[in-house]
mmCIF file of C-alpha atoms and ligand atoms in Angstrom:
data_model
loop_
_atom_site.group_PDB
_atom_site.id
_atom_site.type_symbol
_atom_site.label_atom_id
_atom_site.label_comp_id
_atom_site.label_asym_id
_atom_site.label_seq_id
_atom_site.Cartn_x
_atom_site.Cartn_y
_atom_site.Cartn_z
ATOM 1 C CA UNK A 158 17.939 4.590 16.628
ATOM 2 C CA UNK A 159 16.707 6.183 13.639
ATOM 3 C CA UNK A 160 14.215 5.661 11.080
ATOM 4 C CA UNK A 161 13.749 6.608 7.412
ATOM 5 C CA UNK A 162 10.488 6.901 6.104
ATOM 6 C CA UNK A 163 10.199 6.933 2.168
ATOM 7 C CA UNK A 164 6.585 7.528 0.929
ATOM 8 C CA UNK A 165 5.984 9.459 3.750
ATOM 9 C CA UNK A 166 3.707 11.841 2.083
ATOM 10 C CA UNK A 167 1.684 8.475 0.692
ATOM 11 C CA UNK A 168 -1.092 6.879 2.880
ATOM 12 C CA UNK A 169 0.889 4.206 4.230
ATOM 13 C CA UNK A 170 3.947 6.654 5.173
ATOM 14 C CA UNK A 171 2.100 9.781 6.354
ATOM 15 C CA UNK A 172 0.277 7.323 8.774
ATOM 16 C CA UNK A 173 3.841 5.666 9.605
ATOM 17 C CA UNK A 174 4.815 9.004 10.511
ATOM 18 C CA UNK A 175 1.923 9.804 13.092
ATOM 19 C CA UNK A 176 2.557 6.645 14.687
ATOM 20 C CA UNK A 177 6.219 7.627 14.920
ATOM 21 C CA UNK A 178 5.778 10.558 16.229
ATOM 22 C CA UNK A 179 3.311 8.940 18.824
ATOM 23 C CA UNK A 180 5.854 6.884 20.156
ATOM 24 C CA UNK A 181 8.624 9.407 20.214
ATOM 25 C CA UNK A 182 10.265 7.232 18.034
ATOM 26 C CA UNK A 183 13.392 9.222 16.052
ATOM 27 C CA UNK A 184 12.503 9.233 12.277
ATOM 28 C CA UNK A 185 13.708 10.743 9.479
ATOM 29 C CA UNK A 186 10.555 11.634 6.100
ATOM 30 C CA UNK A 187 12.433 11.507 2.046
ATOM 31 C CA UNK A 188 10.398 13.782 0.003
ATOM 32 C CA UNK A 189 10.252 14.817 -2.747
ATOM 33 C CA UNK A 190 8.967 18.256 -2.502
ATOM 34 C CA UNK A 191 10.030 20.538 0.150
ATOM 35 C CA UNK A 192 6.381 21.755 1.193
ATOM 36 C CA UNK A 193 5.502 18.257 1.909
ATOM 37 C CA UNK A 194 8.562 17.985 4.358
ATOM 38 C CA UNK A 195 7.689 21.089 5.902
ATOM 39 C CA UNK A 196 3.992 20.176 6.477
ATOM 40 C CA UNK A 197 5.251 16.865 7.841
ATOM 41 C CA UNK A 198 7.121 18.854 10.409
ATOM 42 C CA UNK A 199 9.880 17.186 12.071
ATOM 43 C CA UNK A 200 13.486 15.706 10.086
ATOM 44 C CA UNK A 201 13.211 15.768 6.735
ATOM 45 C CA UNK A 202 15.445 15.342 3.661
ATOM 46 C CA UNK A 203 14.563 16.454 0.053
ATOM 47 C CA UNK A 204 15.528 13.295 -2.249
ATOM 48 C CA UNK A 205 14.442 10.876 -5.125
ATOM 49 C CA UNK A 206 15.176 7.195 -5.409
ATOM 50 C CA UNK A 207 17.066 8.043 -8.895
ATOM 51 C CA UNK A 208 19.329 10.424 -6.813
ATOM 52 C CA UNK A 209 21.895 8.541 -5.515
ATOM 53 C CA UNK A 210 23.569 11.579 -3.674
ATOM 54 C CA UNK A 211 19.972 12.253 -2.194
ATOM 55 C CA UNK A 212 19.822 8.493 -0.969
ATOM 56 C CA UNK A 213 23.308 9.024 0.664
ATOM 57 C CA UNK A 214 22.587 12.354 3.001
ATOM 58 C CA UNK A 215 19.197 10.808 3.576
ATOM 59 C CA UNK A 216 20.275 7.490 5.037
ATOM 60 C CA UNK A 217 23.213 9.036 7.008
ATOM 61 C CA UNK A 218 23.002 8.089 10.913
ATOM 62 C CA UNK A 219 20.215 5.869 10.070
ATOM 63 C CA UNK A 220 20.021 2.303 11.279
ATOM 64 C CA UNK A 221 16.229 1.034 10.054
ATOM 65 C CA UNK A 222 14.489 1.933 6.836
ATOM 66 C CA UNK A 223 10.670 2.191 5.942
ATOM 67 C CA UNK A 224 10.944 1.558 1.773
ATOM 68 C CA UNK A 225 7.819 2.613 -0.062
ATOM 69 C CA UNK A 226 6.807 3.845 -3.659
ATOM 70 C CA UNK A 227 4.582 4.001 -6.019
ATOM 71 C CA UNK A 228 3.867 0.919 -8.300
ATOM 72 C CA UNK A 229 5.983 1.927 -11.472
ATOM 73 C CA UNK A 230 8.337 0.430 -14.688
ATOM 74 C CA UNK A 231 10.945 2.200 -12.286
ATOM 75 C CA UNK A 232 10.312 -0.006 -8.805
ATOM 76 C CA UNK A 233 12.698 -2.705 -9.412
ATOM 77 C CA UNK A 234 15.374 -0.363 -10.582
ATOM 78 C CA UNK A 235 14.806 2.481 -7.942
ATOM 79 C CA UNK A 236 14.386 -0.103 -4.738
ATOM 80 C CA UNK A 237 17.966 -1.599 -5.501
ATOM 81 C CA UNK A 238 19.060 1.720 -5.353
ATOM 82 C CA UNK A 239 17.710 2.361 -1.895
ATOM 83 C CA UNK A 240 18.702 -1.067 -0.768
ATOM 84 C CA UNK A 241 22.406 -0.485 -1.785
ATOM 85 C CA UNK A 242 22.655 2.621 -0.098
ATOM 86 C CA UNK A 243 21.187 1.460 3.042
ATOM 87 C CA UNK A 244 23.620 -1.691 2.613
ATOM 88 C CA UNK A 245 26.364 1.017 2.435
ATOM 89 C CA UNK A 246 25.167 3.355 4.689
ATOM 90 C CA UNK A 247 25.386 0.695 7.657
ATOM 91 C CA UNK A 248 21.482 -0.056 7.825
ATOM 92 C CA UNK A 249 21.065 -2.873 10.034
ATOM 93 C CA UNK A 250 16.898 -3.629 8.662
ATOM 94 C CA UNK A 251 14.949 -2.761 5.757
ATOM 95 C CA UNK A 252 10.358 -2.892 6.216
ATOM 96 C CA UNK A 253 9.669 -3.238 2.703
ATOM 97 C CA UNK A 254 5.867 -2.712 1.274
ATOM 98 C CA UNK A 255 5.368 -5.439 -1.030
ATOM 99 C CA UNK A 256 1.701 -6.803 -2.246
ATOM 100 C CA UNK A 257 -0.171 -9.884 -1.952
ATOM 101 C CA UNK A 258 1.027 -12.500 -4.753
ATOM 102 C CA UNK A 259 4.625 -10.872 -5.218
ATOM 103 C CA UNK A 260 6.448 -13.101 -7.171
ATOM 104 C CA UNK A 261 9.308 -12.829 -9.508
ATOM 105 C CA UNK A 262 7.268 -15.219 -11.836
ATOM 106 C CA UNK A 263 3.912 -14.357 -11.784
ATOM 107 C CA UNK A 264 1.747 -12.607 -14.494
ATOM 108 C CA UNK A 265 0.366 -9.649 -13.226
ATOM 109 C CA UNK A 266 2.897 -7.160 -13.525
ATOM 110 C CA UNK A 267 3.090 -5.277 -10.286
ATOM 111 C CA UNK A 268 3.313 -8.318 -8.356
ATOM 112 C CA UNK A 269 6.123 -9.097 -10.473
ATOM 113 C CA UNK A 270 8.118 -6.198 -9.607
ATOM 114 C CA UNK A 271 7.472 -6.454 -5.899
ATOM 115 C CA UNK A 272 9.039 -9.996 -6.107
ATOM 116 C CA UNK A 273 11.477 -9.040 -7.849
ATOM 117 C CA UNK A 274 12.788 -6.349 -5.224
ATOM 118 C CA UNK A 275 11.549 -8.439 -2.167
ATOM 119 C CA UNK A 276 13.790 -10.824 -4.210
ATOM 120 C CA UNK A 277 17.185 -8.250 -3.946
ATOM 121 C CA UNK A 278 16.225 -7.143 -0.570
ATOM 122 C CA UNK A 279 16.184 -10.933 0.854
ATOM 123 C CA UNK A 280 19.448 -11.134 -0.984
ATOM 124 C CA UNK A 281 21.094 -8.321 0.249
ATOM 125 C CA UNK A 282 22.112 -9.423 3.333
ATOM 126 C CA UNK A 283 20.355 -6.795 5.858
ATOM 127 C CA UNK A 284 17.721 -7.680 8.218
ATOM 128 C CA UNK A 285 14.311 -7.701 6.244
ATOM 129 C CA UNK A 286 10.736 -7.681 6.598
ATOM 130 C CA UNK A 287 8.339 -7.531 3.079
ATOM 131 C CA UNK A 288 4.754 -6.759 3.983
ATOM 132 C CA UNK A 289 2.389 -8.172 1.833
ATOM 133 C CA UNK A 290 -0.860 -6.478 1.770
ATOM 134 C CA UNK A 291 -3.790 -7.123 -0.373
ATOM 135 C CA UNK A 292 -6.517 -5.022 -1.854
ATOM 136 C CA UNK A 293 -6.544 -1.319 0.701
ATOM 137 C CA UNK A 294 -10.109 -0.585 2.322
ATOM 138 C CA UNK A 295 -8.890 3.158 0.895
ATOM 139 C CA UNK A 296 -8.914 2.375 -2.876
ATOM 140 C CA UNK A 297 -12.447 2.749 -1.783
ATOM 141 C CA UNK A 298 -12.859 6.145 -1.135
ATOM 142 C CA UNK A 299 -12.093 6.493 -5.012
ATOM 143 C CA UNK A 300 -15.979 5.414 -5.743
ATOM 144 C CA UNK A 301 -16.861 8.177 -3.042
ATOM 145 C CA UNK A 302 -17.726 10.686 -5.671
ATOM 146 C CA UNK A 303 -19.958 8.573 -8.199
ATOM 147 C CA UNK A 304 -21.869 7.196 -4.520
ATOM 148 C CA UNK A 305 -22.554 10.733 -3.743
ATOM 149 C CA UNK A 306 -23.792 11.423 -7.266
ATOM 150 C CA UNK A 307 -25.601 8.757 -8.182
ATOM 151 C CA UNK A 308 -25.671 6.287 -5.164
ATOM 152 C CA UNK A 309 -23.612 3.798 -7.549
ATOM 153 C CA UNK A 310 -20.363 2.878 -8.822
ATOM 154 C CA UNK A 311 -18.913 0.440 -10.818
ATOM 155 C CA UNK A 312 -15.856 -2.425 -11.011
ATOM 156 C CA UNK A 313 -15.279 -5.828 -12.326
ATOM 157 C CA UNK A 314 -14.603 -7.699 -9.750
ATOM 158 C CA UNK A 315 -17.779 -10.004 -10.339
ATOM 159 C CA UNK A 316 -18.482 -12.113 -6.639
ATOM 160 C CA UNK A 317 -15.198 -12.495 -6.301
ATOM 161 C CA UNK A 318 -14.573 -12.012 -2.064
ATOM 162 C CA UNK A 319 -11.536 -9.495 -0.822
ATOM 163 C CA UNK A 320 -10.254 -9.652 2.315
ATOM 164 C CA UNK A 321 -9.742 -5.661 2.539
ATOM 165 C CA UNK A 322 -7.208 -4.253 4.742
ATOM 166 C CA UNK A 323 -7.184 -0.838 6.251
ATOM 167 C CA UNK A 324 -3.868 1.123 4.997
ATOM 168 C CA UNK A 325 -3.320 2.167 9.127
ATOM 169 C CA UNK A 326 -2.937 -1.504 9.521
ATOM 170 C CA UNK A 327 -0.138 -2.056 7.409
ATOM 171 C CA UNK A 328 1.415 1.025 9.072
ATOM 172 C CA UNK A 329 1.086 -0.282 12.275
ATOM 173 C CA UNK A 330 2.626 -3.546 11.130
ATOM 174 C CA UNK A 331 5.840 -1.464 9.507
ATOM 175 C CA UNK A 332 5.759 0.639 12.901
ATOM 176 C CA UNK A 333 5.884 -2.523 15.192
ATOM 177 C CA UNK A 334 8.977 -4.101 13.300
ATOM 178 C CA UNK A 335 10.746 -0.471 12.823
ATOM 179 C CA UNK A 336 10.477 -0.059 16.180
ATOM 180 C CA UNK A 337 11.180 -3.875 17.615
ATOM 181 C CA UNK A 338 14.515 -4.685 18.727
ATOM 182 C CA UNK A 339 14.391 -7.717 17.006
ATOM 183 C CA UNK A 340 12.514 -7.242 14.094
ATOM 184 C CA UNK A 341 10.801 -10.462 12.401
ATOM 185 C CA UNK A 342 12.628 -11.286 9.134
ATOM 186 C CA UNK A 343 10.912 -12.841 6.122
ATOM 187 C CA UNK A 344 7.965 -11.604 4.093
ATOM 188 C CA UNK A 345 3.991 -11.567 5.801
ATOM 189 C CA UNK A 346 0.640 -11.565 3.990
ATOM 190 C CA UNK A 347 -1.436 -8.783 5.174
ATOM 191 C CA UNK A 348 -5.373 -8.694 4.644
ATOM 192 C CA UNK A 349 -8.251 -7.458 7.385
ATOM 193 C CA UNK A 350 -10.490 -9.852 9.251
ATOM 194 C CA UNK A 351 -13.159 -10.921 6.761
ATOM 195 C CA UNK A 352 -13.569 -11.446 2.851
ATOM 196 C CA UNK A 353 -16.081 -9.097 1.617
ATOM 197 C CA UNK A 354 -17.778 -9.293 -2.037
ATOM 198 C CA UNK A 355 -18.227 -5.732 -3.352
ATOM 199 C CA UNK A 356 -22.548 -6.131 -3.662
ATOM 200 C CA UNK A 357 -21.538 -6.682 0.193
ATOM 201 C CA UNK A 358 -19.310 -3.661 0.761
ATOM 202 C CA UNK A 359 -22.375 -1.637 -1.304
ATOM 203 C CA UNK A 360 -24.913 -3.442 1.437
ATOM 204 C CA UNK A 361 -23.019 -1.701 4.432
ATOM 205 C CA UNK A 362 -22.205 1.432 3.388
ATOM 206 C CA UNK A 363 -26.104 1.766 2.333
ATOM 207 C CA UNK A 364 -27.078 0.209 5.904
ATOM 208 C CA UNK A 365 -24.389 3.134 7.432
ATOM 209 C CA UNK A 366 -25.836 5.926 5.120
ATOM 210 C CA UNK A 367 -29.705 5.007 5.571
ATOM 211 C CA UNK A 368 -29.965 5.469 1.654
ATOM 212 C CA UNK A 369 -29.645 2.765 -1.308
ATOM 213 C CA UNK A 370 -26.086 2.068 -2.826
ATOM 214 C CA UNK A 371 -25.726 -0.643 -5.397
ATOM 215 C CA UNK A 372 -22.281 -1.761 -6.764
ATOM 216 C CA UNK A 373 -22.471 -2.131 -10.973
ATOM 217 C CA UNK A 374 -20.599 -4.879 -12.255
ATOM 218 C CA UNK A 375 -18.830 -4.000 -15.225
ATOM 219 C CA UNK A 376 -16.876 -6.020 -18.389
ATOM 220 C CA UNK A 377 -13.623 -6.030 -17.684
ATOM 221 C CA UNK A 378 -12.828 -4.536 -21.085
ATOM 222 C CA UNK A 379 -14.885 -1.648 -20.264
ATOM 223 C CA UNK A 380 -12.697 -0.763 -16.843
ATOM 224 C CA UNK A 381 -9.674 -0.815 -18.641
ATOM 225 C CA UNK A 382 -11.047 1.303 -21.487
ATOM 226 C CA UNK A 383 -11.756 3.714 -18.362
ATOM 227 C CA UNK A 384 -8.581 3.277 -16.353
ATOM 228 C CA UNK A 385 -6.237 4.268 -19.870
ATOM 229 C CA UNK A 386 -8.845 7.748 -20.402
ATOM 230 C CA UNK A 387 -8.141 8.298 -16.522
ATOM 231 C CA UNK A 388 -3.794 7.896 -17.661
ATOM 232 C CA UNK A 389 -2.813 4.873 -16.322
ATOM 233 C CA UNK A 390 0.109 3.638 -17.876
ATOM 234 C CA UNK A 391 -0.143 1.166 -20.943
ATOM 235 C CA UNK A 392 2.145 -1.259 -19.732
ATOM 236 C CA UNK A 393 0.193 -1.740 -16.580
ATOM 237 C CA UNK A 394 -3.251 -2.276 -18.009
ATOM 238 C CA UNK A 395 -2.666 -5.673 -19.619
ATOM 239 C CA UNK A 396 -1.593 -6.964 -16.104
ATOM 240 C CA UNK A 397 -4.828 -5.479 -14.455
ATOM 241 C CA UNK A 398 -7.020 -7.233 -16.715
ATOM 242 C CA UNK A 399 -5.446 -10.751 -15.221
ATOM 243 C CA UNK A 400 -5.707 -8.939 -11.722
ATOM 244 C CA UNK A 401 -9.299 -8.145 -12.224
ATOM 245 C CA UNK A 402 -10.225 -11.614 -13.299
ATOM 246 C CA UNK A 403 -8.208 -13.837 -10.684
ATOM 247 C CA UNK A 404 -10.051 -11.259 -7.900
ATOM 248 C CA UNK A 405 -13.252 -12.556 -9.904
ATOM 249 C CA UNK A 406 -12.655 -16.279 -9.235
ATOM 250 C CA UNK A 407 -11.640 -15.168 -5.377
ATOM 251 C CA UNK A 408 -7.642 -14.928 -5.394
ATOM 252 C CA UNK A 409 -7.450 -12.072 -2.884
ATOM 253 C CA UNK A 410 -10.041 -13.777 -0.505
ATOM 254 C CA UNK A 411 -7.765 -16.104 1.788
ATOM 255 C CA UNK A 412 -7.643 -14.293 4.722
ATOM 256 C CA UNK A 413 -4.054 -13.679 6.516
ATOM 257 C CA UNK A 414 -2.819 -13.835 10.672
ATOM 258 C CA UNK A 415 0.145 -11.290 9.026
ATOM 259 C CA UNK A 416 -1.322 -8.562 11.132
ATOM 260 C CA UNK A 417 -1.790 -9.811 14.466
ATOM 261 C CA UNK A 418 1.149 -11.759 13.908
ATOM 262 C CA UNK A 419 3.514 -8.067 13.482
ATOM 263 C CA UNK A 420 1.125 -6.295 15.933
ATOM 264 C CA UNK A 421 0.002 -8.885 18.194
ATOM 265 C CA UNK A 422 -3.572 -7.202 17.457
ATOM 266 C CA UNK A 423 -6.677 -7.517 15.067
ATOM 267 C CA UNK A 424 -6.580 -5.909 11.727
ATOM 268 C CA UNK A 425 -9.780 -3.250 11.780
ATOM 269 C CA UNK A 426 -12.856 -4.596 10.239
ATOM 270 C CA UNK A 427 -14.427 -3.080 7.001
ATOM 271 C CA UNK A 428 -17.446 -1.528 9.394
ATOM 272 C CA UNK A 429 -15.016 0.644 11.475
ATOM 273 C CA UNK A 430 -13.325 1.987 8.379
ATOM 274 C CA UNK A 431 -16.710 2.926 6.856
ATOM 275 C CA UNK A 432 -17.632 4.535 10.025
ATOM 276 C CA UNK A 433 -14.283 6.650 9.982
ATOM 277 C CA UNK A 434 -15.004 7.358 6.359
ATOM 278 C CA UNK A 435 -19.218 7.445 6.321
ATOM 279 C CA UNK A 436 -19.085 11.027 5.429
ATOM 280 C CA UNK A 437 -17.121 10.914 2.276
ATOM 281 C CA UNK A 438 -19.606 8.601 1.049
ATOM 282 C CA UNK A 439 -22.351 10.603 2.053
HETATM 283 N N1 NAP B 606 -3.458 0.176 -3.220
HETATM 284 C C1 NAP B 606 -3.527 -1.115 -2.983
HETATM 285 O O1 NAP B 606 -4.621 -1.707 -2.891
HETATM 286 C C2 NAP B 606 -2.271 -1.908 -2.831
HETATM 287 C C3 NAP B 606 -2.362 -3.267 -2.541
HETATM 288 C C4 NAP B 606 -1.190 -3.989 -2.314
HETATM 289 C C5 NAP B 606 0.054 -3.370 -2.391
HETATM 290 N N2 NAP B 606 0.103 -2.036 -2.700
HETATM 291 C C6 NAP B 606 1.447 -1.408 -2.761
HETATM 292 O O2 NAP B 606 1.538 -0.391 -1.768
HETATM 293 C C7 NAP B 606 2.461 0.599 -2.215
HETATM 294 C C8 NAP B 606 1.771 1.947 -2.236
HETATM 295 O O3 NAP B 606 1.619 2.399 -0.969
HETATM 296 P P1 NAP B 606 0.948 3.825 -0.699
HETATM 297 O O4 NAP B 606 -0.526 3.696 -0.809
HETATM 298 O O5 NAP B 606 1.561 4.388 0.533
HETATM 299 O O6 NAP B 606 1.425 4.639 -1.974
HETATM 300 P P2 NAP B 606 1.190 6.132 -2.298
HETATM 301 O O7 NAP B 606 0.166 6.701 -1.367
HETATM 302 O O8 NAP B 606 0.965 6.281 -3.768
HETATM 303 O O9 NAP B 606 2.610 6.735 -1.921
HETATM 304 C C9 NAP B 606 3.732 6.553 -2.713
HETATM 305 C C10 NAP B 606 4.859 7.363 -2.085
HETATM 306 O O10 NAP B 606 6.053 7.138 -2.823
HETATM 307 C C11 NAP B 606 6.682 8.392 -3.059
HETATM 308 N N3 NAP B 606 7.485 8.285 -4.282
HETATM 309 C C12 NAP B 606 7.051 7.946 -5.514
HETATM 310 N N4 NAP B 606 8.065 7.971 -6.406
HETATM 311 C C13 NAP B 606 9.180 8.344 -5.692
HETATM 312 C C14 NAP B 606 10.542 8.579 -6.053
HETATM 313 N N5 NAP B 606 10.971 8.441 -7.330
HETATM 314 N N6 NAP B 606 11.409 8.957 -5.083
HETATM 315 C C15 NAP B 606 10.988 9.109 -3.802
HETATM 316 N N7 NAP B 606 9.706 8.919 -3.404
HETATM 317 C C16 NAP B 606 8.805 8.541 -4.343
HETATM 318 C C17 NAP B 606 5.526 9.367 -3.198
HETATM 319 O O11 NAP B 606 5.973 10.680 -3.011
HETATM 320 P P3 NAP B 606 5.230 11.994 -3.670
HETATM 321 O O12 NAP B 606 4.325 12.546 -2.603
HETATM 322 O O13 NAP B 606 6.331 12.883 -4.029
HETATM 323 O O14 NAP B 606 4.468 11.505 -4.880
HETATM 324 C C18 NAP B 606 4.611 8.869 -2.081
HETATM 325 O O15 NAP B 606 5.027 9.391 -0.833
HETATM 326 C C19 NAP B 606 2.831 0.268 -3.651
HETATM 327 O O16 NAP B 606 4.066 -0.331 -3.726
HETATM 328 C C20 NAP B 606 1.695 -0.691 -4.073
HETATM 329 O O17 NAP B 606 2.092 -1.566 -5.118
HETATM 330 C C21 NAP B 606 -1.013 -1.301 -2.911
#
């Protein structure tokens, strides 16, 4: 049986593809640039989801699909693509990554998009599984640099708790069902094991380093003003000003079985990722 991977240079796919690889599974990585493949080692196709003859080779002799991007005005458009071609290419199950609050009606953008191609995929007549993950313990590591610096950083997600997962978590997950021989259809929230506030995140990894670190609650105004200088695009910043507030009032603190459920083991706590990660924040 074997597997496609797409994303598998991001950090859900690379670790899909260790995981593979660990249990000998067969498994195919879509890249987009050849040096990537090659540093993956192993099967690899060259590809883009807006290449339809790319999709084709790619999903040739393949019966199970991994089918991960990058949060974009394209997703909608570019997972159809990949879920027709699997549909003609004889794919008998599609492990989509979705997010937490996917919904072809809600507000915030992303999630939008995610519904809308969970939406297709349940549609589309192939097995299916749409994981669900909230807020990654990895987004993170992006405040590594200004806790180094300064000992600080800053976000506006008020008190608002967030049950964190750990990206390796949702691989495992997509591993389990891409490897099951009857995979579980439907769509599965994924969080970790505990909702954390961020002044609480800041209060462990200062506990872990031995040295003061103290999360700065910004306006949300002022993060977006940040997150356009850093180039994200326009269209998305309107929807992460309702994402920040709704994470302010606690909508990504429900906690989720969608892990042990998949895995039939415990997502990793926030304290085991921090000591994995201690010295990037050092
Ligand atoms: N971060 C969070 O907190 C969070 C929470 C919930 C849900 N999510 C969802 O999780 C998913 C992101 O997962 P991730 O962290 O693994 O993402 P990632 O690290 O950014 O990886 C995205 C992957 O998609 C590939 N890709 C992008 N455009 C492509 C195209 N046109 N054709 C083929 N491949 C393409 C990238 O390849 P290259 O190496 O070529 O760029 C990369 O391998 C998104 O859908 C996001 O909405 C994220």
């Amino acid at each position: 049986m074997k597997i496609l991977v797409t994303g598998a240079t991001g950090s859900i796919g690379s670790q899909v593809i260790q995981q593979l690889r660990a249990r000998d599974a067969s498994f195919r990585a879509f890249v987009r640039d050849r040096s990537k493949g090659e540093s993956l080692g192993g099967d690899f196709v060259v590809g883009d989801f807006d290449s339809p003859e790319s999709l084709r080779a790619a999903l040739q002799g393949v019966d199970r699909v991994l089918l991960n991007g990058t949060p974009s005005e394209g997703l909608v458009r570019q997972h159809r693509a990949v879920i027709d071609a699997a549909k003609q290419a004889g794919v008998s199950h599609v492990v989509r990554i979705s997010t937490r609050g996917a919904s072809a009606t809600t507000d915030f953008l992303v999630g939008r998009w995610h519904g809308e191609a969970d939406a297709y995929l349940e549609a589309s007549g192939l097995g299916w599984t749409a994981l669900r993950p909230t807020y990654f313990m990895q987004n993170l590591l992006r405040n590594a640099e200004s806790i180094r610096n300064g000992g600080r950083f800053f976000g506006a997600f008020g008190t608002g708790r967030i049950a964190f997962i750990d990206s390796g978590d949702i691989a495992r997950s997509a591993v389990a069902q891409l490897t099951h021989a009857s995979p579980r259809s439907g769509a599965h929230s994924l969080t970790g094991p505990e909702a954390l506030t961020f002044d609480e995140f800041a209060a462990k990894l200062s506990a872990r380093l031995g040295k003061p670190v103290a999360y700065v609650d910004r306006p949300v105004s002022e993060v977006i003003e940040n997150m356009r200088a850093q180039g994200f695009p326009e269209a998305m910043l309107g929807s992460f000003k309702g994402m920040f507030e709704a994470f302010a009032k606690g909508a990504a603190s429900q906690l989720a079985t969608g892990v042990k459920d998949l895995t039939g083991t415990e997502p990793r706590t926030l304290d085991a990722f921090l000591a994995d990660h201690a010295e990037s924040f050092r």
